[in-house]
Amino acid sequence: MRCFLQFMLLISCGLLSYSSVHAAPWDELSAEQLEQQLTQKFAAGEYSAKGADSCLMCHRKNEAVMALFDGVHGQESAVDSPMAGLQCEACHGPQGQHFKGGKEPMISFGPESQLSASAQNSVCQGCHQDAEQMAWHSSTHNLEEIACADCHVVHSATDPVMDKLSVNDTCTSCHSQEKADMSKRSSHPLKWDQMTCIDCHSPHGSMSESALNKPSINDTCYSCHAEKRGPFLWEHAPVTENCVTCHNPHGSVNEELLNSRAPQLCQQCHANDGHASRVVVEPGMDAFGGGKSCLNCHSQIHGSNHPSGSLLQR
């Protein structure tokens, strides 16, 4: 909605001009032509006196349309609901002459819409501007031109992304690598919906990297793994810096979500001299490769509070 209002302001000030498009079926219009016609309709502001009743004269038999009344957007009793105000036209724009043969376009949403993602999203953001959306404009989803309707289903009793049992399916429909990681031998219980993607990430963006809910990766991990937070008398530098230095949070073929197996993982940093640089020909040969490898001795790898734990052995 905001985009359309800004567009109309430029027109009224004489800063922007365009040629009118007349009598063209809306499904044959280009995105630019469609937005021009919709801008003209908003300027005219010809809303129906009968509201949703005018729309349902034609759309009543469409199950997807009627499903709106099962959800929060279709409840007249909810003060913030579109149905309590301009009803269908609150989202789809003023009806104008649309009911006369469907020649005049309305705002449509979803993958089949000819409108740009930003134009579609401006309608949603007319109402949804709370703190959870404050970082949307700089988010990856917005920069990649993802429309709200690509993830959300408004005409439904329950929006799939608002249901903990289905939100992961929505996310992994695009994030295929993470979906593959979820099925690896070591993973968080995302595959069984005991955790959700939005437990860690904010799909609407955040001030943190990777759209994390918490200020940092470690703070995100500590929200569940509090025993790793510390502070410790003897700290392990990679642990305090970034958990993903050693772990892949979405899943791994190695135990404990490790990026690679010990001792190879440890030797990415500890390979200068002494036994830390010893090449392990095959697992099980000795204490350097058998069992938990380096962790056979250095068991307190996340940090130690023991007075003699400088080597993270106790």
Coordinates of C-alpha atoms in Angstrom, one line a residue:
M1 CA 0.0 0.0 0.0
R2 CA 2.8 2.3 0.9
C3 CA 4.4 1.9 -2.6
F4 CA 1.2 2.8 -4.3
L5 CA 0.7 5.9 -2.1
Q6 CA 4.2 7.1 -2.8
F7 CA 3.6 6.4 -6.5
M8 CA 0.5 8.5 -6.5
L9 CA 2.2 11.3 -4.6
L10 CA 4.8 11.6 -7.4
I11 CA 2.1 11.7 -10.0
S12 CA 0.1 14.4 -8.1
C13 CA 3.3 16.5 -7.8
G14 CA 4.0 16.2 -11.5
L15 CA 7.2 14.4 -10.9
L16 CA 6.1 11.2 -12.7
S17 CA 3.9 10.7 -15.8
Y18 CA 2.7 7.7 -17.7
S19 CA 0.4 6.8 -20.5
S20 CA -2.9 5.3 -19.7
V21 CA -3.7 1.7 -20.5
H22 CA -7.3 1.2 -21.6
A23 CA -9.5 -1.8 -22.2
A24 CA -6.7 -4.4 -21.9
P25 CA -7.5 -7.6 -20.1
W26 CA -5.5 -7.7 -16.9
D27 CA -3.9 -11.0 -17.6
E28 CA -2.3 -9.6 -20.7
L29 CA -0.8 -6.6 -19.0
S30 CA 2.9 -6.2 -18.2
A31 CA 3.9 -5.7 -14.6
E32 CA 4.5 -2.0 -15.3
Q33 CA 1.1 -1.6 -17.0
L34 CA -0.7 -3.5 -14.3
E35 CA 0.9 -1.3 -11.5
Q36 CA -0.1 1.8 -13.5
Q37 CA -3.8 0.7 -13.7
L38 CA -3.8 -0.2 -10.0
T39 CA -2.3 3.2 -9.1
Q40 CA -5.1 4.9 -11.1
K41 CA -7.7 2.8 -9.2
F42 CA -6.3 3.8 -5.8
A43 CA -6.3 7.5 -7.0
A44 CA -10.0 7.1 -7.9
G45 CA -10.8 5.3 -4.7
E46 CA -14.0 3.7 -6.0
Y47 CA -14.7 1.2 -3.2
S48 CA -17.8 -1.0 -3.2
A49 CA -20.7 0.1 -1.0
K50 CA -21.5 -3.6 -0.3
G51 CA -17.9 -4.7 0.5
A52 CA -17.3 -8.5 0.5
D53 CA -20.9 -9.1 -0.7
S54 CA -20.0 -7.6 -4.1
C55 CA -17.0 -9.9 -4.4
L56 CA -18.8 -13.0 -3.3
M57 CA -21.4 -12.6 -6.1
C58 CA -18.8 -14.1 -8.4
H59 CA -16.2 -15.7 -6.0
R60 CA -18.5 -17.5 -3.6
K61 CA -18.0 -20.9 -5.3
N62 CA -14.2 -20.7 -5.0
E63 CA -13.1 -22.8 -2.0
A64 CA -9.8 -20.9 -1.6
V65 CA -11.7 -17.6 -1.4
M66 CA -14.2 -18.8 1.1
A67 CA -11.4 -20.3 3.3
L68 CA -10.6 -16.7 4.3
F69 CA -13.5 -16.7 6.7
D70 CA -12.0 -19.6 8.6
G71 CA -8.9 -17.5 9.6
V72 CA -8.2 -14.4 11.5
H73 CA -8.1 -12.2 8.4
G74 CA -11.8 -13.0 7.7
Q75 CA -13.2 -12.3 11.2
E76 CA -15.3 -9.2 11.4
S77 CA -15.2 -9.3 15.2
A78 CA -11.4 -8.8 15.2
V79 CA -10.8 -5.0 15.2
D80 CA -7.5 -5.3 13.3
S81 CA -8.9 -7.7 10.7
P82 CA -9.3 -6.5 7.1
M83 CA -12.8 -7.9 7.2
A84 CA -13.7 -5.4 10.0
G85 CA -12.8 -2.5 7.7
L86 CA -12.8 -2.4 3.9
Q87 CA -13.1 -6.2 3.8
C88 CA -11.8 -7.8 0.6
E89 CA -10.8 -4.4 -0.8
A90 CA -8.5 -3.7 2.2
C91 CA -6.0 -6.1 0.6
H92 CA -7.1 -6.4 -3.0
G93 CA -7.7 -2.7 -3.6
P94 CA -10.8 -0.7 -4.6
Q95 CA -13.2 -2.7 -6.8
G96 CA -14.0 0.1 -9.3
Q97 CA -15.4 -1.5 -12.4
H98 CA -13.9 -4.9 -11.8
F99 CA -17.3 -6.5 -11.3
K100 CA -18.3 -5.6 -14.8
G101 CA -16.7 -8.5 -16.7
G102 CA -13.4 -8.6 -14.8
K103 CA -11.7 -6.3 -17.2
E104 CA -10.3 -4.0 -14.5
P105 CA -7.5 -5.6 -12.4
M106 CA -7.4 -6.1 -8.7
I107 CA -4.3 -6.7 -6.6
S108 CA -3.4 -10.4 -6.6
F109 CA -0.9 -12.3 -4.4
G110 CA 1.3 -15.4 -4.7
P111 CA 3.5 -17.0 -7.3
E112 CA 1.0 -16.4 -10.1
S113 CA 0.7 -12.7 -9.5
Q114 CA 2.1 -10.3 -12.1
L115 CA 2.9 -7.7 -9.4
S116 CA 6.4 -7.4 -8.1
A117 CA 7.1 -8.8 -4.7
S118 CA 7.7 -5.4 -3.2
A119 CA 4.3 -4.2 -4.5
Q120 CA 2.6 -7.2 -3.0
N121 CA 4.4 -6.9 0.3
S122 CA 3.6 -3.2 0.6
V123 CA -0.1 -4.2 1.1
C124 CA 0.8 -6.6 3.9
Q125 CA 3.1 -4.1 5.6
G126 CA 0.2 -1.6 5.7
C127 CA -0.9 -3.5 8.8
H128 CA 2.1 -5.6 9.8
Q129 CA 4.7 -3.1 11.0
D130 CA 5.4 -4.4 14.5
A131 CA 8.9 -5.0 16.0
E132 CA 9.1 -8.5 14.4
Q133 CA 9.2 -6.8 10.9
M134 CA 11.6 -4.0 11.7
A135 CA 14.5 -5.6 9.9
W136 CA 12.5 -6.8 6.9
H137 CA 13.9 -4.2 4.4
S138 CA 17.5 -5.3 4.9
S139 CA 16.7 -9.0 5.2
T140 CA 17.8 -11.7 2.7
H141 CA 14.2 -12.6 1.9
N142 CA 13.4 -9.0 0.9
L143 CA 16.6 -8.5 -1.1
E144 CA 15.8 -11.8 -2.9
E145 CA 12.4 -10.4 -3.7
I146 CA 10.4 -13.0 -1.7
A147 CA 6.8 -12.1 -1.4
C148 CA 4.9 -12.5 1.9
A149 CA 2.4 -14.7 0.1
D150 CA 5.2 -17.1 -1.1
C151 CA 5.4 -18.3 2.5
H152 CA 2.1 -17.2 4.2
V153 CA -1.4 -18.5 3.3
V154 CA -4.0 -15.9 4.3
H155 CA -7.0 -17.7 2.9
S156 CA -6.8 -20.5 5.4
A157 CA -7.9 -21.4 8.9
T158 CA -4.3 -22.0 9.9
D159 CA -1.3 -20.5 8.2
P160 CA 1.3 -23.3 7.7
V161 CA 4.2 -21.1 8.8
M162 CA 2.4 -20.4 12.0
D163 CA 2.1 -24.1 12.8
K164 CA 5.1 -25.7 14.4
L165 CA 4.3 -29.0 12.7
S166 CA 4.5 -27.5 9.2
V167 CA 6.8 -24.4 9.3
N168 CA 9.9 -26.5 8.6
D169 CA 8.3 -27.8 5.4
T170 CA 7.7 -24.3 4.3
C171 CA 11.3 -23.3 5.0
T172 CA 12.9 -26.3 3.4
S173 CA 10.9 -26.0 0.2
C174 CA 13.5 -23.4 -0.7
H175 CA 16.4 -24.2 1.6
S176 CA 17.2 -27.6 0.1
Q177 CA 20.8 -27.9 1.5
E178 CA 19.5 -27.4 5.0
K179 CA 16.8 -30.0 4.3
A180 CA 19.5 -32.5 3.3
D181 CA 21.5 -31.7 6.4
M182 CA 18.5 -32.4 8.6
S183 CA 18.5 -36.0 7.4
K184 CA 22.2 -36.7 8.2
R185 CA 23.1 -39.1 11.0
S186 CA 23.8 -36.3 13.5
S187 CA 21.3 -33.4 13.5
H188 CA 19.0 -31.3 15.6
P189 CA 15.5 -32.8 15.8
L190 CA 14.2 -30.6 13.0
K191 CA 13.3 -33.6 10.9
W192 CA 10.8 -34.7 13.5
D193 CA 9.4 -31.2 14.1
Q194 CA 10.7 -31.2 17.7
M195 CA 12.5 -28.0 16.8
T196 CA 11.7 -25.4 14.1
C197 CA 13.8 -23.2 11.9
I198 CA 12.2 -20.1 13.5
D199 CA 13.5 -21.2 16.9
C200 CA 16.9 -19.9 15.8
H201 CA 16.1 -17.7 12.7
S202 CA 13.8 -14.8 12.1
P203 CA 12.4 -15.1 8.5
H204 CA 11.6 -11.4 8.6
G205 CA 15.2 -10.5 9.2
S206 CA 17.2 -9.4 12.2
M207 CA 20.2 -7.3 13.2
S208 CA 22.3 -10.4 13.5
E209 CA 24.0 -12.6 10.9
S210 CA 22.0 -15.3 9.2
A211 CA 18.8 -13.6 10.5
L212 CA 19.4 -15.1 13.9
N213 CA 16.9 -14.3 16.7
K214 CA 19.8 -13.8 19.2
P215 CA 22.6 -11.2 18.8
S216 CA 25.2 -13.9 17.8
I217 CA 25.6 -17.5 16.8
N218 CA 26.9 -18.4 20.3
D219 CA 24.1 -16.7 22.0
T220 CA 21.7 -18.7 19.8
C221 CA 23.3 -22.0 20.8
Y222 CA 23.5 -21.0 24.5
S223 CA 19.8 -20.6 24.6
C224 CA 19.6 -24.4 24.6
H225 CA 23.1 -25.4 25.5
A226 CA 23.5 -23.2 28.6
E227 CA 26.2 -25.5 30.1
K228 CA 28.6 -24.5 27.3
R229 CA 28.2 -20.7 28.1
G230 CA 30.8 -20.4 30.8
P231 CA 32.6 -18.3 31.9
F232 CA 35.4 -20.9 32.4
L233 CA 38.7 -20.6 34.1
W234 CA 40.3 -22.2 31.1
E235 CA 38.6 -21.3 27.8
H236 CA 39.0 -22.8 24.4
A237 CA 39.3 -20.0 21.9
P238 CA 37.3 -21.5 19.0
V239 CA 34.4 -22.2 21.4
T240 CA 34.2 -18.7 22.7
E241 CA 34.5 -17.2 19.2
N242 CA 32.0 -19.2 17.2
C243 CA 30.3 -22.6 17.7
V244 CA 30.1 -23.2 13.9
T245 CA 33.9 -23.3 13.8
C246 CA 33.5 -26.9 14.8
H247 CA 29.8 -27.7 14.4
N248 CA 27.3 -27.6 11.6
P249 CA 24.0 -26.7 13.3
H250 CA 21.8 -28.1 10.5
G251 CA 23.4 -31.6 10.5
S252 CA 26.5 -33.6 9.8
V253 CA 27.7 -37.1 8.9
N254 CA 29.9 -36.9 11.9
E255 CA 28.9 -37.3 15.6
E256 CA 28.0 -34.2 17.6
L257 CA 27.3 -32.2 14.5
L258 CA 31.0 -31.9 13.9
N259 CA 32.3 -30.4 10.6
S260 CA 34.9 -33.2 10.4
R261 CA 36.1 -36.0 12.6
A262 CA 38.8 -35.7 15.3
P263 CA 41.7 -35.6 15.1
Q264 CA 41.4 -33.9 11.7
L265 CA 39.1 -31.3 13.1
C266 CA 41.5 -30.5 15.9
Q267 CA 44.5 -30.5 13.6
Q268 CA 43.1 -27.6 11.6
C269 CA 44.4 -25.5 14.4
H270 CA 46.7 -27.8 16.5
A271 CA 49.2 -29.2 14.0
N272 CA 52.4 -27.3 14.6
D273 CA 54.5 -29.8 16.6
G274 CA 54.4 -32.6 19.1
H275 CA 51.7 -35.3 19.2
A276 CA 49.0 -32.8 17.9
S277 CA 50.6 -33.0 14.5
R278 CA 50.9 -36.8 14.4
V279 CA 49.2 -38.3 11.4
V280 CA 46.6 -41.0 12.3
V281 CA 46.8 -43.6 9.5
E282 CA 43.5 -45.3 10.5
P283 CA 41.1 -45.2 13.4
G284 CA 41.7 -47.4 16.4
M285 CA 45.4 -47.8 16.0
D286 CA 46.2 -45.9 19.2
A287 CA 44.9 -43.3 21.6
F288 CA 45.3 -40.5 19.1
G289 CA 42.8 -42.0 16.7
G290 CA 40.8 -44.5 18.8
G291 CA 37.5 -43.8 20.6
K292 CA 37.1 -40.1 20.8
S293 CA 40.6 -39.4 19.5
C294 CA 41.8 -36.1 21.0
L295 CA 38.9 -36.1 23.4
N296 CA 40.2 -39.3 25.0
C297 CA 42.5 -37.0 27.0
H298 CA 41.2 -33.5 26.4
S299 CA 37.6 -34.2 27.4
Q300 CA 36.7 -30.7 28.6
I301 CA 36.9 -29.3 25.1
H302 CA 34.3 -26.5 25.7
G303 CA 36.2 -25.2 28.8
S304 CA 37.4 -26.2 32.2
N305 CA 37.1 -24.7 35.7
H306 CA 39.6 -27.1 37.3
P307 CA 42.7 -25.4 38.7
S308 CA 44.9 -27.8 36.6
G309 CA 42.7 -27.8 33.6
S310 CA 44.8 -25.6 31.3
L311 CA 45.0 -28.4 28.8
L312 CA 41.3 -29.0 29.0
Q313 CA 42.0 -32.5 30.4
R314 CA 39.9 -32.2 33.6

